GROMACS .gro file of C-alpha atoms in nm:
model
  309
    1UNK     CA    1   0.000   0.000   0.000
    2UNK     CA    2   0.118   0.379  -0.064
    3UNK     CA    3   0.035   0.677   0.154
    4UNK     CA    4   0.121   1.037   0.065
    5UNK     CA    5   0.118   1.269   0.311
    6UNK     CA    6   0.125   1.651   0.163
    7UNK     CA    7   0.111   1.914   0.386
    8UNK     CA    8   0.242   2.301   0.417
    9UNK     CA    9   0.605   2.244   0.372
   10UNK     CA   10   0.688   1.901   0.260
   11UNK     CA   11   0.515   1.584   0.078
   12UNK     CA   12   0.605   1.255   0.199
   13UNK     CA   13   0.593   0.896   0.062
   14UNK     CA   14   0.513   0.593   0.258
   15UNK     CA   15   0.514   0.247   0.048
   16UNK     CA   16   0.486  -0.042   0.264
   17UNK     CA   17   0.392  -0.387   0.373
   18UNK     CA   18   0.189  -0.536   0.608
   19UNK     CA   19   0.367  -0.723   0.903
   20UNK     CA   20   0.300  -1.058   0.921
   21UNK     CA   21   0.032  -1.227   1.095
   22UNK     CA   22   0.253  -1.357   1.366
   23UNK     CA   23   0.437  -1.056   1.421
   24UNK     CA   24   0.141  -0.938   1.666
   25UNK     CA   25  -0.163  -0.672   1.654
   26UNK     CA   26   0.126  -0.390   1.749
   27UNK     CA   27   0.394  -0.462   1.516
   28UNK     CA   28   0.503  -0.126   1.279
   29UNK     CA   29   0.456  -0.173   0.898
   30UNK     CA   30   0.744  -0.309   0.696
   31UNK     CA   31   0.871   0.013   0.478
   32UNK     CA   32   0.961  -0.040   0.106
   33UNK     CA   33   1.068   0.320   0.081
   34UNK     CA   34   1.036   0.605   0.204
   35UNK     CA   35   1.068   0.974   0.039
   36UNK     CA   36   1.013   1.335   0.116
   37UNK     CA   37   1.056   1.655  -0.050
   38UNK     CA   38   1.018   1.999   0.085
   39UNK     CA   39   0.810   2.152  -0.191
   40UNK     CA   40   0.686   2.483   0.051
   41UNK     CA   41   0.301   2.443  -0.077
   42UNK     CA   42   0.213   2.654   0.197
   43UNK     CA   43   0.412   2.966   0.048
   44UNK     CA   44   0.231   3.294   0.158
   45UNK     CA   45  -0.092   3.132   0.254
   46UNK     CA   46  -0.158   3.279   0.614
   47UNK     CA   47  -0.105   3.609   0.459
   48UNK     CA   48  -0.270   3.547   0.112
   49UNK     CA   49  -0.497   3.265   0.200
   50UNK     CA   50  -0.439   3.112  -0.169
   51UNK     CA   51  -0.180   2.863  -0.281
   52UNK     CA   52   0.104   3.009  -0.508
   53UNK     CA   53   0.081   2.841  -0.866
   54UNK     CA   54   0.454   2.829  -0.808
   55UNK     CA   55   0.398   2.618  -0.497
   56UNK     CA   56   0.163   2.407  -0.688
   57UNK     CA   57   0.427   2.336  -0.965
   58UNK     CA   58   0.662   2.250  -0.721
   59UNK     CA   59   0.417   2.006  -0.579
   60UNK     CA   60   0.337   1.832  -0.893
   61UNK     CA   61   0.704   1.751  -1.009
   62UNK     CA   62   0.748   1.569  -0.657
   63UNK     CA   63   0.415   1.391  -0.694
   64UNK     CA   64   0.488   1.291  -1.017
   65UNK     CA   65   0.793   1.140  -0.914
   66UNK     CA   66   0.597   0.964  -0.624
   67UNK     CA   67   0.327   0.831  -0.890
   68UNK     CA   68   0.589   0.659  -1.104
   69UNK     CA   69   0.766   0.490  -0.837
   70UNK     CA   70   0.418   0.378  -0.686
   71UNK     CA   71   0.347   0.192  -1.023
   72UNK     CA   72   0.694   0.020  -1.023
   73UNK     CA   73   0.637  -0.102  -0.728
   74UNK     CA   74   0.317  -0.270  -0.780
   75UNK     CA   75   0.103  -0.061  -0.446
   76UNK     CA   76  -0.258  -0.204  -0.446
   77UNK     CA   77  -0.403   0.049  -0.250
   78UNK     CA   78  -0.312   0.464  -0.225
   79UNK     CA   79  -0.414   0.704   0.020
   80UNK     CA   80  -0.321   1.074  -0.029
   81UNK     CA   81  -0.376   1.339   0.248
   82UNK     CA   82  -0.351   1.683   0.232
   83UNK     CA   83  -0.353   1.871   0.581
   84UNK     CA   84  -0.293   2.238   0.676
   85UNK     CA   85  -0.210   2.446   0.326
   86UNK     CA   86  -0.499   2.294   0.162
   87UNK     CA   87  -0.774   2.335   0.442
   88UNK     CA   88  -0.724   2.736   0.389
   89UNK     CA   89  -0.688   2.809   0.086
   90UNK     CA   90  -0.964   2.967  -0.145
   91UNK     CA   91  -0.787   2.792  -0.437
   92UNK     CA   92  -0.757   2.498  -0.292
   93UNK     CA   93  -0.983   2.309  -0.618
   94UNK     CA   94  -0.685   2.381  -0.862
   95UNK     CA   95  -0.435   2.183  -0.633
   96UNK     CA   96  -0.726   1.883  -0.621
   97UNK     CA   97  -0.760   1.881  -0.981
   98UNK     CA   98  -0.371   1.906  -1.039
   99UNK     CA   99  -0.371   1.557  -0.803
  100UNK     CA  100  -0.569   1.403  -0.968
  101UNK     CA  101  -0.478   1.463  -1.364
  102UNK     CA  102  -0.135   1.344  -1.177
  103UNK     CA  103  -0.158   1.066  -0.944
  104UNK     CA  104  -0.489   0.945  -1.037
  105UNK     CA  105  -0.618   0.943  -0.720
  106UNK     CA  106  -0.840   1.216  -0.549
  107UNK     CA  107  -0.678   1.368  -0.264
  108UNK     CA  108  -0.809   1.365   0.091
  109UNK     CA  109  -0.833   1.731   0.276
  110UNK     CA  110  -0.819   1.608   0.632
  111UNK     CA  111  -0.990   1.815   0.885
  112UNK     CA  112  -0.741   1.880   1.187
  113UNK     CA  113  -0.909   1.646   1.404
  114UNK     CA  114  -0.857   1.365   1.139
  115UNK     CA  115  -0.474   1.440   1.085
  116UNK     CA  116  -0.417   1.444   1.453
  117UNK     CA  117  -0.601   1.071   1.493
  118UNK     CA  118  -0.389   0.945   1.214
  119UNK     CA  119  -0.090   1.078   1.325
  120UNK     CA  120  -0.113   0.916   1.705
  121UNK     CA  121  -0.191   0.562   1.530
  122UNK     CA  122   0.103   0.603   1.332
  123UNK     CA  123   0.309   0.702   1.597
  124UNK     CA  124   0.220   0.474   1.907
  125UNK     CA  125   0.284   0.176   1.784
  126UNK     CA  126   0.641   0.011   1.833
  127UNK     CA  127   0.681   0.269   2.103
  128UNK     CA  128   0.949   0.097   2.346
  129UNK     CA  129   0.807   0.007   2.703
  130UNK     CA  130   1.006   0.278   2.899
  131UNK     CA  131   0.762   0.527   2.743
  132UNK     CA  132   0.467   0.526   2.956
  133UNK     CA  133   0.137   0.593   2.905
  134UNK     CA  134  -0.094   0.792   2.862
  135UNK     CA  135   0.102   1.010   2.548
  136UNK     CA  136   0.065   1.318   2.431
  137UNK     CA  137   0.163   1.329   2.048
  138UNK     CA  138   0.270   1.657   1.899
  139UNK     CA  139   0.290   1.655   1.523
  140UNK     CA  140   0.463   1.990   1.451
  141UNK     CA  141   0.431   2.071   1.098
  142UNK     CA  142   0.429   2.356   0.878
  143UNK     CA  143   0.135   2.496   0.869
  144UNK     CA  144  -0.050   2.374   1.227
  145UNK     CA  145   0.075   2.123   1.530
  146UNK     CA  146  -0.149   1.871   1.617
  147UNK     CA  147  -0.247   1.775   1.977
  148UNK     CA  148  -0.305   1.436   2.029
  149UNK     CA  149  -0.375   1.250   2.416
  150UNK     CA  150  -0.459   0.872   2.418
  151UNK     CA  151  -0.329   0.510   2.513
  152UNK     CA  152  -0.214   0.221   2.283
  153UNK     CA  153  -0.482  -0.007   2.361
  154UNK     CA  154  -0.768   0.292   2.446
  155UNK     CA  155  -0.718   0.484   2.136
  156UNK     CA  156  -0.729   0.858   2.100
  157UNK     CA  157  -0.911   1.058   2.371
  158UNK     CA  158  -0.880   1.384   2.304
  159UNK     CA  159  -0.750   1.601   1.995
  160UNK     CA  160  -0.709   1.938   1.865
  161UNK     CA  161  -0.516   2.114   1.575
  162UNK     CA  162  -0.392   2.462   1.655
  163UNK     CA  163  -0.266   2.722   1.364
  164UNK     CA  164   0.124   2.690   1.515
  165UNK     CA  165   0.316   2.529   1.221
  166UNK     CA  166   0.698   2.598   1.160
  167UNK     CA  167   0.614   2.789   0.817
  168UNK     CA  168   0.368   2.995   0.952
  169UNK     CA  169   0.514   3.142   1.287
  170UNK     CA  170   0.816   3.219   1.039
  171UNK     CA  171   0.641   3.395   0.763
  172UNK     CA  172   0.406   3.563   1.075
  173UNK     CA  173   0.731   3.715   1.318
  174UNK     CA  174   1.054   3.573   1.196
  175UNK     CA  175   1.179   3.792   0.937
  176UNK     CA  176   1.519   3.905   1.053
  177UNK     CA  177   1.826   3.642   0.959
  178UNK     CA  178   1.889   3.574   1.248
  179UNK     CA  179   1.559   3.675   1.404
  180UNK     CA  180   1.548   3.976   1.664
  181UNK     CA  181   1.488   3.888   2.031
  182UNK     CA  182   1.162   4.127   1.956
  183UNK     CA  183   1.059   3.898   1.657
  184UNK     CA  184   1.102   3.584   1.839
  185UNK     CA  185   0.926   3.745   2.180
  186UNK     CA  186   0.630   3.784   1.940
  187UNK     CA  187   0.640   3.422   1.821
  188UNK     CA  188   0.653   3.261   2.143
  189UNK     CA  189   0.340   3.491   2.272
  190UNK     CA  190   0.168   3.366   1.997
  191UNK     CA  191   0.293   3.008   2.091
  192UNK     CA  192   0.178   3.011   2.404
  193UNK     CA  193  -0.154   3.115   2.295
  194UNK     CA  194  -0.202   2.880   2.127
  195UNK     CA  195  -0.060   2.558   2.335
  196UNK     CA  196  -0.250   2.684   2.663
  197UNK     CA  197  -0.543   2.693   2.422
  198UNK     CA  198  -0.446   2.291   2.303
  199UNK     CA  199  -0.419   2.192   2.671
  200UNK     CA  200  -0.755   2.314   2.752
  201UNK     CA  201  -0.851   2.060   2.508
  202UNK     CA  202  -0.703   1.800   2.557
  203UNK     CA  203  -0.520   1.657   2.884
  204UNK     CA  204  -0.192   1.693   2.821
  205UNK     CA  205  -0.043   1.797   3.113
  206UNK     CA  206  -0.135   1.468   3.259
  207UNK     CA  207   0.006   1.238   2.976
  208UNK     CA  208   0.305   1.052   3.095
  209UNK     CA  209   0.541   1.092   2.754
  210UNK     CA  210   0.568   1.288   2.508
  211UNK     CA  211   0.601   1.203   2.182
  212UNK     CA  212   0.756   1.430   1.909
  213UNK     CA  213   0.694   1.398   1.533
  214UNK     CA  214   0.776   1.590   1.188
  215UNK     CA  215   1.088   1.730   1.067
  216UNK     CA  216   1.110   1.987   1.298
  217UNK     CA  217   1.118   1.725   1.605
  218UNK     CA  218   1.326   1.490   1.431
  219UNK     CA  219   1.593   1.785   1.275
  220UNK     CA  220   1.568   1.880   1.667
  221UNK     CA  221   1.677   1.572   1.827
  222UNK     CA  222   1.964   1.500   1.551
  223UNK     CA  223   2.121   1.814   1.657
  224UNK     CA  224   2.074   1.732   1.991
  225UNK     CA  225   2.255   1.432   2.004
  226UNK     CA  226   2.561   1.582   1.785
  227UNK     CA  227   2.478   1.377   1.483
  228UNK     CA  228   2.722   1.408   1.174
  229UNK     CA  229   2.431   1.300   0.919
  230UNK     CA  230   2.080   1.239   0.926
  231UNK     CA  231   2.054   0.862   1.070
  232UNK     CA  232   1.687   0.767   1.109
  233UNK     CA  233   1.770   0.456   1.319
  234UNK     CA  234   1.971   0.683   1.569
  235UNK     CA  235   1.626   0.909   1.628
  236UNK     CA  236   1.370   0.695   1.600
  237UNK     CA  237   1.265   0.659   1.951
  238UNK     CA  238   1.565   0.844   2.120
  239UNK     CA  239   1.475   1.070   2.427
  240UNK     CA  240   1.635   1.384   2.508
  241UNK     CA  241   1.547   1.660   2.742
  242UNK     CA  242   1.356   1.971   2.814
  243UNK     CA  243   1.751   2.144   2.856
  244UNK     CA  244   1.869   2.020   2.533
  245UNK     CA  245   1.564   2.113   2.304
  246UNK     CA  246   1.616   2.459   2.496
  247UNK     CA  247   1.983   2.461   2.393
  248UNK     CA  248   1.923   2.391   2.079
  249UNK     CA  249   1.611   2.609   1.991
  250UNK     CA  250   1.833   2.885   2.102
  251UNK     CA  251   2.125   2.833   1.911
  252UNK     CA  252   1.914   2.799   1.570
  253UNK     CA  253   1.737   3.097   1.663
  254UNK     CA  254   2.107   3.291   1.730
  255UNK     CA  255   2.197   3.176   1.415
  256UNK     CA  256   2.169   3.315   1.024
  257UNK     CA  257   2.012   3.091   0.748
  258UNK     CA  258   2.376   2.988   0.579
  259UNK     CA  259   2.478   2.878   0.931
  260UNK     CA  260   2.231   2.665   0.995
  261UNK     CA  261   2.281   2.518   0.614
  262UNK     CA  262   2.618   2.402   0.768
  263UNK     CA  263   2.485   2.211   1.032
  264UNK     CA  264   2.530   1.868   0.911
  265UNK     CA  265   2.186   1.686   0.940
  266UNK     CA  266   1.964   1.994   0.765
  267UNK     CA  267   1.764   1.942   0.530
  268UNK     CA  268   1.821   2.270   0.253
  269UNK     CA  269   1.429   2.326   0.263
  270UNK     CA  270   1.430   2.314   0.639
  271UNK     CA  271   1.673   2.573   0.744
  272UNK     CA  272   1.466   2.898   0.704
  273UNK     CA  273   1.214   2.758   0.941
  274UNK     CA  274   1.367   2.512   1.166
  275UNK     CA  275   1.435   2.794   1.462
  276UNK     CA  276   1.042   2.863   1.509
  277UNK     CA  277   0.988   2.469   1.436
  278UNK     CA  278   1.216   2.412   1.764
  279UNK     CA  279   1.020   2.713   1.944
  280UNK     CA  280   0.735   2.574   1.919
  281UNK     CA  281   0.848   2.252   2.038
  282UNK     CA  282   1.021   2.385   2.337
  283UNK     CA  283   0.699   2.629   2.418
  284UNK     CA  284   0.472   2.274   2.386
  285UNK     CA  285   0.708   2.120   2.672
  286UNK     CA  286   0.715   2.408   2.884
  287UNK     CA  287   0.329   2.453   2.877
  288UNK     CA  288   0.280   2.095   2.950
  289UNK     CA  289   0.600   1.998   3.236
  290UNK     CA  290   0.735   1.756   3.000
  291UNK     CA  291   1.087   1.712   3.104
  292UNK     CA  292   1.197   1.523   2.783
  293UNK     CA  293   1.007   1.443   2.451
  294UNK     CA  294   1.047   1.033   2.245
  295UNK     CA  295   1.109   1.122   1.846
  296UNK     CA  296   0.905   0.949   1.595
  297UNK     CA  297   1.049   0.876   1.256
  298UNK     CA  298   0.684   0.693   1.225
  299UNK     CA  299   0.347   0.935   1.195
  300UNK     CA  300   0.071   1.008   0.999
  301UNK     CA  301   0.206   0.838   0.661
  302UNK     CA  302   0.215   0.496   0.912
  303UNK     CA  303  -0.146   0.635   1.008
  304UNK     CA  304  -0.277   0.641   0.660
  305UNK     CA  305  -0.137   0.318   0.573
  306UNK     CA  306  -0.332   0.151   0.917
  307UNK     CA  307  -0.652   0.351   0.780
  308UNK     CA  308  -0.665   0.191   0.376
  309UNK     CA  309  -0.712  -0.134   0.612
   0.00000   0.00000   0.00000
């Protein structure tokens, strides 16, 4: 099966098996591959409320490339979900109709509650048993971070999607390279906001782990633990604390864009945004008294997969 996950800043690729039978009801999907590109679909849309038809170009050439591979390798089933971008924008039909005349599939705009749900089922399983439950599962992605509490066996119990993304708090404050202390006061207010306004919602602050996922977690925790290249393996599941995201959130935030090109495991697309991606983290375990946050290389492309089922 194939699930595409397109949301404000990237579009991901998930082609997988099932486990086997005996491999138990928790056991993770077996990947075939795995792809993203940072394609910036989102471009200008909290201040325009329309998707670029440069963003959508950029868009298609990655799907495209998705499309073929998905035919070579034989998927039975596809999923496509688009999440924040796509939910505002007025032009939002030309980006459908340019999925379909590409992939040949119609795409899925996911309401927030929907991407948070898939994103926890993608997450939780093949946690490791030192991370206790209940979780709280923060998807931080470009456009909005999604608030997820629930328990491996119970399911979800509460979620919410707040307007805090790493593209948007950075088109909204962080214009200065590097950002002023003024610019980034104004981002975390507005993080705050919004993350006191999540934990109203849902019961975070009484969730036993936290669990981190997207590129701006992931980037994060690489950083964190000194990484000389991006090595999946090495952050799924590793831990690290509420002193070293705060370390590192304000280093990136001290730093220009070209220095934080030469840290080794950034991503190119990623740099311009990865300081309020790590802000918002940080804000999200200061608001809830989570002393350390689990990565997740698995999410809501794991999610979609479970959901074709």
């Amino acid at each position: 099966m194939a699930a595409i996950d397109c949301g404000t800043n990237s579009i991901r690729l998930l082609v997988a098996d099932l486990p086997a039978p005996s491999a138990g009801p928790q056991a993770p999907l077996v990947d075939v591959t795995r792809r993203m590109e940072i394609v910036r679909l989102g471009q200008g849309v909290d201040r325009t409320g329309r998707l670029a038809p440069e963003a959508i170009e950029r868009t298609r050439v990655a799907l495209a490339s998705y499309a073929a591979q998905i035919e070579k390798l034989g998927a039975e089933r596809v999923r496509m979900c688009a999440t924040s971008a796509t939910r505002d924008a007025a032009n939002a039909a030309d980006f459908r109709a340019m999925v379909e005349q590409t992939l040949g599939v119609e795409p899925e705009v996911v309401t927030g509650d929907e991407e948070a749900r898939l994103s926890f089922t993608g997450a939780v399983r093949g946690l490791p048993a030192d991370a206790e439950q209940p979780y709280l599962v923060v998807d931080i992605g470009g456009g909005s971070t999604e608030f997820v509490v629930g328990t491996r066996e119970g399911g979800v119990e509460a979620a919410v999607s707040m307007d805090i993304g790493c593209v948007r708090m950075t088109e909204r404050h962080l214009h200065g390279d590097p950002p002023t202390l003024d610019e980034i006061a104004a981002a975390q207010a507005d993080i705050v906001v919004a993350v006191d306004r999540a934990l109203a919602v849902v019961p975070g602050r009484e969730a036993a782990t936290l669990v981190g996922l997207a590129g701006s977690v992931t980037t994060v925790v690489a950083v964190a633990q000194g990484l000389t290249e991006y090595d999946p393996a090495r952050i799924h599941h590793a831990r690290v604390s509420y002193e070293q995201v705060a370390d590192v959130t304000a280093d990136l935030l001290a730093k220009t864009r070209e220095q934080r090109l030469a840290i080794p495991v950034m991503h190119p697309g990623r740099a311009d945004v990865i300081g309020a991606g790590a802000l918002v983290l940080r804000v999200i375990m200061e608001r809830a008294g989570m002393p350390s946050v689990v990565a997740s290389e698995h999410d809501i492309l794991d999610g979609i997969c479970y959901s074709i089922l």
